[in-house]
Amino acid sequence: MERISAFVLGRKGLVILLTAVAFLVGMGATPLAIQRLSEEYAHPGMPAFDANQEIVKVYGNGGYQRPFVPVVRLPEGQSVTAQKESLGRAFAAVAAVLPKARVVSYADTADPKLVGSDGRTTLGLVFPGTYSDGSPPGGGLGETPDESPVIVKAMTPHLPPGSTVHVTGLDALAPSVDAGGVDVPTKIGIGVLAAVVVLLLVFRSALAFVPLLISVLAIFCSFIVILLLTLVMTVHDVALTTMPLLGLGIAVDYSLLIVARWREEQALGHRGDEAVHRAMAGAGRAVLFSGLAVAIGLVTMVVLPVPFLRSLGIAGMIIAAVSVAVTLTVLPVVLARTGQRLDRRRAGGARFAREARAGRAWSAWARGVVRLRWPAALLTGGLLVALAVTGTRVDLGLPESGSLRTSGSAYEGLTELKEAGIPSGSIVAFDVFVTGDPAPAVEAIRGVEGVSTVLAPDHAAWRRSGTAVVTVLPVAEGGSAAGEATISAVRAAVPANARVGGNAAQSMDFRSQTYGAFPWMLAMIALVTFVMLARAFRSLLLPLKAIALNLLSLGAVIGAMVLLWQYGWGTKELLDIHPTGSIGEFVPLTIFAFLYGLSMDYEVFILARMREEYDRSGSTAHAVIEGVGRTGRLVTSAALILFISFAALAMTPELDVKVFASGLALGIALDATLIRAILVPAVVAMMGRWNWWLPGWAARLLRVEPSPARPEDEHVRPAVPEPVH
C-alpha cells in the first residue's frame, strides 16, 4: 500500500487529469452502454428453454408463457354441450382481439375434461403471445400484463344472459402486476439521499461528500468497462439496476474506511502526505482484500451458464474492482489536496481528542460482549442456527394457486373450477413441441399418471411447418411435488421427436443446472477465501471462523426469506403484498453471491483492525474492544446506506425484484447487527490467543511471517499518542 500511495501522491496532477478524463468518458459511455444492454432472459442448453424458444419462434405464443384461463359458468338450466356454438363464438372473439393468441376450448375439442361435473362450468386456455400492450411472451410471475379485462369484454356478448366469465391463472392470481418496471433513477436517488444523511452524521463536515464523489466516479468508470464488454459479449440489463446501487454501497464503504483512518492519523499529529500514507498503510490493505472478497463471492454467478446471472456477477465484479481502484488511487490525492480544508469545520482540540480514541459507545458495547461472550454467542448463534434450519425448507418452485390471491375475479374463477371438480393443475397447462406427426406423443402423454387431458387440435394455430404443439393439462399444479413428478413422467414417456416445454419444466431445469454443482462451487469459493484471509490476518482459525459465520449468516437470511415469503410472516405489513408461498429459483443464488462478498467486506474491516491492535497489545480482549470501537460506527453506517438502498429497491412493483431486494436488505440488517456487532466479537474473545495462530509451515506456504499462539497479556495496552494541537 505504501508503494501505491507514494506513486499516486508523487503524481497528483496526472491523477487529477486522468480522473477528469475518465469521468467525462464514463458520462459519455453510460447512455451508449445502456442502449446495448440485452433484455432477454436466455437459458441456453436447458431442454425446456430450448423447447420453449422453438414454440415461440414457430407459433408466436405459449412456451414459457403461462396461459390465462377463462372460466365460464352458464346459468341454471343451461349446459356446455347445448351451448357449444355460443362458447365457440365467445372464444373466437378472444382470438380476434388478441390476434397473436392461441385459444382452445370445449368448442374446439369436445373434450369432456374441460367441462365440470355440474355440466355448466367449462374452461378454456388463452396463450396471448404478444400482449395487448405489445410486450413479448414470457416474463416473471406478476410482471406480465393482465389480459383478463380484454378477454372478459370479448366473450361476454356471445354468451347466454346470466353467464359469468372469470379469468384465472397464475398471472391473474399473482399478487403484483408490473406497473412500469423498476424506477432505477428514483431508487438510486433514495440511496444517494440516505448516503448523504448518514455520512453527514458520521463526519459532520464537507468531508462527507468525498465518499459520494468516489462512488459516482466508480459507477461512471464501470460503465466504460460495461460498454467495452458489450462489444464482445451479451450483457443483460440487470446490470443497470444492480451496479449503481451496489457501487454506491461498496465505494462508500471503502472510502469511509480510509477517510476515517486518515482523520485518526490527523488526530495523532500527522499531516499532509504523511497522514495519507499512514491511512493507506492501515486501511488500504483491508480495502484491497475486501474487494477480492466481493469478487470471489460473485464468481458463483459468473461461472454459471445463465447469461443474465452471469451479467449480474460480472457487473458486481466490475463495480467492486473499479471501486477498489478509484479508492486506492483517487481518494489519497483528494485527501492530500483538499482533506483538511473540507474538514475544517471540525478543527480544534476536541475534534482531535475524539478522533484519537475509539468510539465510547461501541467500545462500551464491545466490553459488554467480551464480558458476556459465552451467553452472547450461544443466544445469537442459536437464533441464527434456528433461522438457517428454517432455510432448509425453502421452496424454489413456482407458487401454487393456494398461496396467491384469496379474493377478486381470478380467485372466484379458480373457486368455480374446484367446485365443478376440475383439477387446479389445469391453470398451469404446459406445451410439448413435436416435430412431425404428434399422434404418438399425444397417445403416450395420455397414458401418464397425473395427466388430466391432452389438447392437440388439428388446425393452423397448433400445426405449422411440419411441427405441432401439444398442450398438457396436469392434475396437480407445476409448483407442487406431484406436479413436478408429472412433468418428469411426461418427459420420460414422450418419443424422441417431442420436447417438453412450459414454465414449470424450465424452472426445474434451471434448478438442476444451477444448484447441482453448487456444493462444489461453494467449496472452491471457501478455499480461495480461506487462503486470501489467512494471508491477510496471518491466522489459520480466523479465516475459518469468518467463513463459518458468513455461511451461517447466509443460511439465516434464507430462513428469514422463508418466513417472510413462504410463510407470510409480516409480508403484508412490511411490503403491502400477499406472500407467494415460494421463493424464486434464482433468489438464494444471487443473494448468496452478493451477501457473501458484502458480509466478508465488513468482516475484513473489523478483523483487520483487531489484528492490528493485537499485534500492538498482545491482548485479545483489548483487540476486540479496540477493533469494534474503531470500526463499529463505520460498519454500521455503511450497512445502513446499503440497507436503505435495497429496501428502496424492494418497493418496486416487480415481484421477483421485490423478493430479491428484500432478501438483500434483510441480509445486510442481520449481518450488521447479530453477526458483526455480537457474534464476531464474542467468538474472537472466546478463541483467545488461538485467533492469531499461524505456524511456520503454513506461513511458508502463504509467504507471510509466522504468528505463534503466544500467551495472552491482558494488562498490556498500547500507548495512545497525545494529539497535536
PDB file of N, CA and C in Angstrom, residues 63-93:
ATOM      1  N   GLY A  63     -45.125 -21.758 -24.844  1.00  0.00           N
ATOM      2  CA  GLY A  63     -43.784 -21.991 -24.340  1.00  0.00           C
ATOM      3  C   GLY A  63     -43.701 -21.632 -22.873  1.00  0.00           C
ATOM      4  N   TYR A  64     -42.815 -20.676 -22.559  1.00  0.00           N
ATOM      5  CA  TYR A  64     -42.644 -20.255 -21.170  1.00  0.00           C
ATOM      6  C   TYR A  64     -43.867 -19.487 -20.672  1.00  0.00           C
ATOM      7  N   GLN A  65     -44.629 -18.933 -21.594  1.00  0.00           N
ATOM      8  CA  GLN A  65     -45.785 -18.112 -21.246  1.00  0.00           C
ATOM      9  C   GLN A  65     -46.852 -18.950 -20.538  1.00  0.00           C
ATOM     10  N   ARG A  66     -47.330 -18.445 -19.420  1.00  0.00           N
ATOM     11  CA  ARG A  66     -48.397 -19.123 -18.688  1.00  0.00           C
ATOM     12  C   ARG A  66     -49.747 -18.705 -19.274  1.00  0.00           C
ATOM     13  N   PRO A  67     -50.686 -19.648 -19.404  1.00  0.00           N
ATOM     14  CA  PRO A  67     -51.962 -19.291 -20.036  1.00  0.00           C
ATOM     15  C   PRO A  67     -52.886 -18.514 -19.096  1.00  0.00           C
ATOM     16  N   PHE A  68     -53.712 -17.673 -19.688  1.00  0.00           N
ATOM     17  CA  PHE A  68     -54.868 -17.141 -18.974  1.00  0.00           C
ATOM     18  C   PHE A  68     -55.999 -18.143 -19.165  1.00  0.00           C
ATOM     19  N   VAL A  69     -56.786 -18.364 -18.114  1.00  0.00           N
ATOM     20  CA  VAL A  69     -57.794 -19.431 -18.131  1.00  0.00           C
ATOM     21  C   VAL A  69     -59.181 -18.833 -17.891  1.00  0.00           C
ATOM     22  N   PRO A  70     -59.931 -18.562 -18.971  1.00  0.00           N
ATOM     23  CA  PRO A  70     -61.311 -18.103 -18.793  1.00  0.00           C
ATOM     24  C   PRO A  70     -62.188 -19.248 -18.274  1.00  0.00           C
ATOM     25  N   VAL A  71     -62.910 -18.981 -17.211  1.00  0.00           N
ATOM     26  CA  VAL A  71     -63.828 -19.960 -16.630  1.00  0.00           C
ATOM     27  C   VAL A  71     -65.248 -19.446 -16.858  1.00  0.00           C
ATOM     28  N   VAL A  72     -66.016 -20.179 -17.619  1.00  0.00           N
ATOM     29  CA  VAL A  72     -67.387 -19.782 -17.949  1.00  0.00           C
ATOM     30  C   VAL A  72     -68.353 -20.645 -17.143  1.00  0.00           C
ATOM     31  N   ARG A  73     -69.251 -19.992 -16.434  1.00  0.00           N
ATOM     32  CA  ARG A  73     -70.336 -20.721 -15.748  1.00  0.00           C
ATOM     33  C   ARG A  73     -71.649 -20.249 -16.362  1.00  0.00           C
ATOM     34  N   LEU A  74     -72.327 -21.179 -16.990  1.00  0.00           N
ATOM     35  CA  LEU A  74     -73.603 -20.878 -17.629  1.00  0.00           C
ATOM     36  C   LEU A  74     -74.715 -20.807 -16.585  1.00  0.00           C
ATOM     37  N   PRO A  75     -75.819 -20.118 -16.913  1.00  0.00           N
ATOM     38  CA  PRO A  75     -76.916 -20.030 -15.942  1.00  0.00           C
ATOM     39  C   PRO A  75     -77.575 -21.382 -15.703  1.00  0.00           C
ATOM     40  N   GLU A  76     -78.328 -21.472 -14.618  1.00  0.00           N
ATOM     41  CA  GLU A  76     -79.054 -22.703 -14.284  1.00  0.00           C
ATOM     42  C   GLU A  76     -79.920 -23.138 -15.469  1.00  0.00           C
ATOM     43  N   GLY A  77     -79.892 -24.436 -15.721  1.00  0.00           N
ATOM     44  CA  GLY A  77     -80.693 -24.969 -16.803  1.00  0.00           C
ATOM     45  C   GLY A  77     -79.969 -25.039 -18.129  1.00  0.00           C
ATOM     46  N   GLN A  78     -78.807 -24.391 -18.249  1.00  0.00           N
ATOM     47  CA  GLN A  78     -78.020 -24.435 -19.483  1.00  0.00           C
ATOM     48  C   GLN A  78     -76.891 -25.451 -19.316  1.00  0.00           C
ATOM     49  N   SER A  79     -76.451 -26.025 -20.430  1.00  0.00           N
ATOM     50  CA  SER A  79     -75.344 -26.975 -20.378  1.00  0.00           C
ATOM     51  C   SER A  79     -74.282 -26.586 -21.392  1.00  0.00           C
ATOM     52  N   VAL A  80     -73.065 -26.982 -21.121  1.00  0.00           N
ATOM     53  CA  VAL A  80     -71.942 -26.663 -22.006  1.00  0.00           C
ATOM     54  C   VAL A  80     -72.143 -27.313 -23.368  1.00  0.00           C
ATOM     55  N   THR A  81     -72.640 -28.547 -23.368  1.00  0.00           N
ATOM     56  CA  THR A  81     -72.822 -29.233 -24.649  1.00  0.00           C
ATOM     57  C   THR A  81     -73.879 -28.535 -25.498  1.00  0.00           C
ATOM     58  N   ALA A  82     -74.946 -28.041 -24.874  1.00  0.00           N
ATOM     59  CA  ALA A  82     -76.001 -27.361 -25.632  1.00  0.00           C
ATOM     60  C   ALA A  82     -75.551 -25.996 -26.132  1.00  0.00           C
ATOM     61  N   GLN A  83     -74.633 -25.374 -25.424  1.00  0.00           N
ATOM     62  CA  GLN A  83     -74.166 -24.031 -25.776  1.00  0.00           C
ATOM     63  C   GLN A  83     -72.790 -24.066 -26.448  1.00  0.00           C
ATOM     64  N   LYS A  84     -72.472 -25.165 -27.086  1.00  0.00           N
ATOM     65  CA  LYS A  84     -71.152 -25.305 -27.713  1.00  0.00           C
ATOM     66  C   LYS A  84     -70.900 -24.213 -28.741  1.00  0.00           C
ATOM     67  N   GLU A  85     -71.910 -23.876 -29.537  1.00  0.00           N
ATOM     68  CA  GLU A  85     -71.716 -22.867 -30.581  1.00  0.00           C
ATOM     69  C   GLU A  85     -71.485 -21.486 -29.980  1.00  0.00           C
ATOM     70  N   SER A  86     -72.253 -21.121 -28.978  1.00  0.00           N
ATOM     71  CA  SER A  86     -72.061 -19.801 -28.367  1.00  0.00           C
ATOM     72  C   SER A  86     -70.703 -19.714 -27.675  1.00  0.00           C
ATOM     73  N   LEU A  87     -70.293 -20.813 -27.072  1.00  0.00           N
ATOM     74  CA  LEU A  87     -68.955 -20.838 -26.478  1.00  0.00           C
ATOM     75  C   LEU A  87     -67.888 -20.687 -27.558  1.00  0.00           C
ATOM     76  N   GLY A  88     -68.095 -21.333 -28.676  1.00  0.00           N
ATOM     77  CA  GLY A  88     -67.149 -21.205 -29.780  1.00  0.00           C
ATOM     78  C   GLY A  88     -67.036 -19.767 -30.248  1.00  0.00           C
ATOM     79  N   ARG A  89     -68.204 -19.069 -30.365  1.00  0.00           N
ATOM     80  CA  ARG A  89     -68.164 -17.665 -30.787  1.00  0.00           C
ATOM     81  C   ARG A  89     -67.459 -16.794 -29.741  1.00  0.00           C
ATOM     82  N   ALA A  90     -67.660 -17.103 -28.467  1.00  0.00           N
ATOM     83  CA  ALA A  90     -67.041 -16.316 -27.394  1.00  0.00           C
ATOM     84  C   ALA A  90     -65.515 -16.445 -27.430  1.00  0.00           C
ATOM     85  N   PHE A  91     -65.037 -17.669 -27.562  1.00  0.00           N
ATOM     86  CA  PHE A  91     -63.581 -17.862 -27.595  1.00  0.00           C
ATOM     87  C   PHE A  91     -62.983 -17.373 -28.915  1.00  0.00           C
ATOM     88  N   ALA A  92     -63.759 -17.441 -30.015  1.00  0.00           N
ATOM     89  CA  ALA A  92     -63.290 -16.879 -31.279  1.00  0.00           C
ATOM     90  C   ALA A  92     -63.137 -15.358 -31.166  1.00  0.00           C
ATOM     91  N   ALA A  93     -63.998 -14.732 -30.381  1.00  0.00           N
ATOM     92  CA  ALA A  93     -63.887 -13.284 -30.180  1.00  0.00           C
ATOM     93  C   ALA A  93     -62.592 -12.930 -29.452  1.00  0.00           C
TER      94      ALA A  93
END
